[in-house]
């Protein structure tokens, strides 16, 4: 080989401060998620991965492609890459106990026989939460046979939704389940994985919903309980307030919303009533006569 010949190397892709700010504003407008500076390394790394994967050689070219791609496929891929799905069965179980011991008794007292009870899990991630809701209802709510319960689960991560629909979970995901429940609702498929029963998989409707999109959210109404845990912490104050208002509109009067243990609706919006039950603090949409 000629000593004067040099191998061509690909130009190094970097994300400047201005690039990060432009992308952060764009992603915020699309999803309501705002990345603080402490997420900079994580965002830069994922952006560079997608820039290379799509065959672009700079943030500028990739960003133009991202903004104007008609199908929106790359934006969805990037959303999937940048959203964190960390969950397991029976996480923050005290709220499920509150659901079956307190919230549901209030809800059914205002419903006519034969009415539907609607429960929404958002973000549902890979499905552990909505399936946990179903299991808890079947195992611990004495009136489950008297009511038709509809469980809706949503996320903006389409890859997470596909995993949720498949119903296959690792030992880590199911480690908090009592052995009897694991044996009753799951099949050990080997290599440390378990598959949830077909009956449970068919009892949850999974869909992609963006809760900060006011127009999209108008389609979702008359829920009795919403589990929205550990999502609002990723929003800024404006997006949190908008999400709270959209969720408020989605609830029936007297309906409840459960947040993550580090979240407080009282710091976001005054429209909900704080309810302190023995098992948990939850938030309630006031009844019409209380407004």
XYZ file of C-alpha atoms in Angstrom:
291
model
C 0.000 0.000 0.000
C 1.288 3.453 -0.882
C 2.383 5.169 2.308
C 0.874 8.381 1.013
C -2.560 6.829 0.650
C -4.884 7.553 3.541
C -8.021 5.675 4.414
C -11.122 7.803 4.202
C -12.812 8.243 7.534
C -16.367 9.279 8.145
C -16.755 12.793 9.551
C -17.454 12.845 13.259
C -21.053 13.730 14.025
C -21.541 16.188 16.852
C -24.526 17.930 18.421
C -23.851 21.585 19.179
C -25.579 23.579 21.908
C -27.731 25.271 19.261
C -28.574 21.890 17.705
C -29.624 20.514 21.077
C -31.797 23.560 21.779
C -33.513 23.339 18.359
C -34.157 19.633 18.771
C -35.339 20.004 22.366
C -37.917 22.616 21.327
C -39.097 20.493 18.383
C -39.450 17.324 20.480
C -41.247 19.256 23.210
C -43.826 20.578 20.742
C -44.428 17.091 19.393
C -44.606 15.157 22.677
C -44.771 17.540 25.655
C -41.547 15.968 26.972
C -38.849 18.486 27.887
C -35.249 17.327 28.236
C -33.254 19.092 30.950
C -29.532 19.685 30.552
C -28.831 16.636 32.707
C -30.309 14.488 29.902
C -27.975 16.028 27.321
C -25.589 13.066 27.029
C -28.478 10.595 26.675
C -30.226 12.705 23.989
C -27.023 13.384 22.041
C -26.131 9.686 21.988
C -29.556 8.615 20.732
C -29.634 11.399 18.130
C -26.239 10.423 16.739
C -27.376 6.784 16.551
C -30.405 7.805 14.465
C -28.391 10.199 12.276
C -26.045 7.328 11.334
C -28.868 4.793 10.977
C -30.693 7.004 8.462
C -27.561 7.609 6.385
C -27.112 11.279 7.189
C -23.765 12.883 7.930
C -24.798 15.833 10.081
C -27.434 16.931 12.544
C -28.551 19.661 10.126
C -29.373 17.230 7.314
C -31.029 14.765 9.683
C -33.117 17.461 11.352
C -34.456 18.696 7.992
C -35.355 15.096 7.107
C -36.978 14.557 10.525
C -39.156 17.671 10.318
C -40.385 17.192 6.779
C -40.705 13.426 6.386
C -44.344 13.023 5.338
C -44.909 9.619 6.934
C -43.583 10.625 10.367
C -41.947 7.190 10.611
C -38.547 8.489 11.714
C -40.099 10.758 14.332
C -41.898 7.753 15.805
C -38.669 5.731 15.773
C -36.898 8.568 17.579
C -39.717 8.860 20.144
C -39.386 5.121 20.793
C -35.638 5.572 21.267
C -35.924 8.512 23.657
C -38.724 7.322 25.935
C -37.811 5.248 28.962
C -39.806 2.097 29.752
C -38.873 0.987 33.246
C -41.634 -0.969 34.958
C -42.667 -4.295 36.506
C -45.787 -6.090 37.722
C -47.495 -4.782 40.887
C -45.337 -1.646 40.945
C -46.615 0.759 43.648
C -49.116 -1.909 44.648
C -50.693 0.260 47.345
C -52.607 2.133 44.645
C -54.113 -1.090 43.313
C -55.211 -1.889 46.863
C -56.781 1.559 47.091
C -58.560 0.927 43.791
C -60.271 -2.275 44.949
C -60.822 -1.222 48.582
C -61.914 2.418 48.178
C -62.200 3.969 44.739
C -64.358 1.340 43.063
C -66.937 1.275 45.850
C -67.498 5.016 45.359
C -67.614 4.673 41.595
C -70.173 1.861 41.478
C -72.396 3.642 44.018
C -73.076 6.253 41.322
C -73.553 3.836 38.418
C -76.618 2.051 37.135
C -76.526 -1.774 37.026
C -75.063 -2.956 33.745
C -72.929 0.172 33.289
C -69.318 -0.077 32.186
C -66.389 0.839 34.410
C -63.556 2.344 32.361
C -59.945 2.313 33.576
C -57.038 3.864 31.681
C -53.315 3.143 32.092
C -51.058 5.870 30.645
C -48.207 5.502 29.898
C -48.631 1.748 29.815
C -45.053 1.097 28.648
C -44.639 -2.635 27.929
C -47.927 -3.593 29.597
C -47.040 -4.526 33.162
C -49.319 -1.867 34.663
C -52.562 -2.544 32.748
C -52.149 -6.302 33.152
C -51.515 -5.738 36.880
C -54.778 -3.797 37.051
C -56.644 -6.716 35.461
C -55.054 -9.269 37.771
C -55.806 -7.161 40.827
C -59.440 -6.790 39.828
C -59.821 -10.520 39.217
C -58.073 -11.535 42.419
C -59.079 -8.907 44.944
C -62.260 -7.072 43.931
C -65.234 -8.968 45.302
C -67.699 -7.352 42.873
C -65.783 -8.059 39.670
C -68.455 -10.474 38.420
C -71.176 -7.830 38.784
C -69.662 -5.249 36.457
C -68.309 -4.935 32.937
C -64.795 -3.453 33.205
C -62.987 -1.952 30.228
C -59.217 -1.449 30.519
C -57.529 0.892 28.033
C -53.737 1.191 27.864
C -51.788 3.787 25.910
C -48.287 5.030 25.210
C -46.524 7.126 22.571
C -43.849 4.445 22.145
C -45.094 2.044 19.466
C -42.340 -0.512 20.183
C -43.421 -0.649 23.830
C -47.018 -1.164 22.707
C -46.031 -4.105 20.510
C -44.185 -5.715 23.434
C -47.240 -5.135 25.619
C -49.507 -6.851 23.108
C -47.159 -9.850 22.926
C -47.394 -10.336 26.712
C -43.931 -11.867 27.139
C -41.977 -10.855 30.251
C -38.651 -11.529 31.941
C -38.174 -12.917 35.438
C -37.346 -9.402 36.614
C -40.730 -8.077 35.449
C -42.688 -10.730 37.344
C -40.476 -11.015 40.432
C -42.963 -9.192 42.727
C -45.906 -11.417 41.828
C -47.038 -14.026 44.364
C -46.130 -17.505 43.135
C -49.780 -18.576 42.947
C -50.650 -15.613 40.698
C -47.627 -16.221 38.475
C -48.676 -19.849 37.975
C -52.325 -18.900 37.415
C -51.903 -16.190 34.786
C -48.528 -16.938 33.152
C -46.885 -19.756 31.256
C -43.174 -20.382 31.696
C -41.834 -20.416 28.116
C -38.208 -21.033 29.065
C -34.988 -19.026 29.126
C -36.300 -16.955 32.033
C -39.403 -15.671 30.219
C -43.109 -15.904 30.972
C -46.107 -15.347 28.706
C -49.312 -13.920 30.091
C -52.559 -15.773 29.437
C -54.540 -15.126 26.265
C -57.569 -14.180 28.387
C -55.674 -11.313 29.996
C -54.058 -10.183 26.740
C -57.456 -9.936 25.084
C -58.903 -7.982 28.012
C -56.707 -4.898 27.463
C -56.995 -2.556 24.486
C -53.632 -0.992 23.615
C -53.383 2.216 21.594
C -51.078 5.139 20.824
C -52.287 8.368 22.484
C -50.496 11.672 23.102
C -52.079 13.173 26.237
C -50.865 16.714 25.497
C -52.683 16.753 22.149
C -55.980 18.435 23.028
C -57.669 17.563 19.728
C -56.684 13.885 19.936
C -57.726 13.697 23.581
C -61.291 14.789 22.787
C -61.936 11.231 21.601
C -61.296 9.800 25.052
C -63.999 10.409 27.639
C -65.974 8.849 30.502
C -63.124 7.158 32.355
C -63.615 6.267 36.013
C -59.984 5.705 37.032
C -56.798 6.847 35.326
C -53.363 5.597 36.301
C -50.882 8.218 35.065
C -47.783 7.353 37.036
C -44.277 8.727 36.497
C -45.095 10.510 33.243
C -45.699 14.130 34.239
C -42.212 14.347 35.764
C -40.870 14.422 32.181
C -43.001 17.463 31.262
C -42.397 21.130 31.953
C -44.949 23.211 33.886
C -46.957 24.202 30.802
C -47.227 20.650 29.451
C -48.064 19.289 32.907
C -50.923 21.745 33.244
C -52.229 20.921 29.754
C -51.995 17.181 30.429
C -53.824 17.605 33.751
C -56.651 19.502 32.048
C -56.926 16.892 29.298
C -57.053 14.064 31.844
C -59.620 15.985 33.882
C -61.855 16.235 30.804
C -61.399 12.502 30.149
C -62.731 11.567 33.610
C -66.325 11.147 34.693
C -67.382 13.422 37.577
C -66.188 11.656 40.716
C -63.509 9.781 38.785
C -60.001 9.294 40.177
C -56.460 9.767 38.912
C -53.394 8.087 40.445
C -49.946 9.634 40.023
C -46.470 8.316 40.839
C -45.241 8.542 44.425
C -42.979 11.527 43.631
C -45.695 13.473 41.776
C -48.325 15.826 43.175
C -51.335 17.093 41.249
C -51.731 19.876 43.803
C -48.510 21.449 42.482
C -49.757 21.210 38.900
C -53.410 22.297 38.915
C -56.101 23.128 41.500
C -58.923 21.531 39.503
C -58.673 18.139 41.231
C -59.771 17.338 44.758
C -57.198 15.622 46.979
C -58.454 12.353 48.498
C -56.445 10.815 51.329
C -57.344 7.151 51.676
C -55.643 4.757 54.129
C -53.768 3.089 51.263
C -52.895 6.089 49.087
C -53.355 9.750 48.218
C -55.212 10.087 44.915
C -56.927 12.909 43.045
C -60.603 13.171 42.178
C -62.618 15.104 39.643
C -65.319 16.821 41.755
C -68.913 15.718 41.404
C -71.130 18.191 39.594
C -72.941 19.124 42.820
C -69.566 19.927 44.450
C -68.466 22.351 41.734
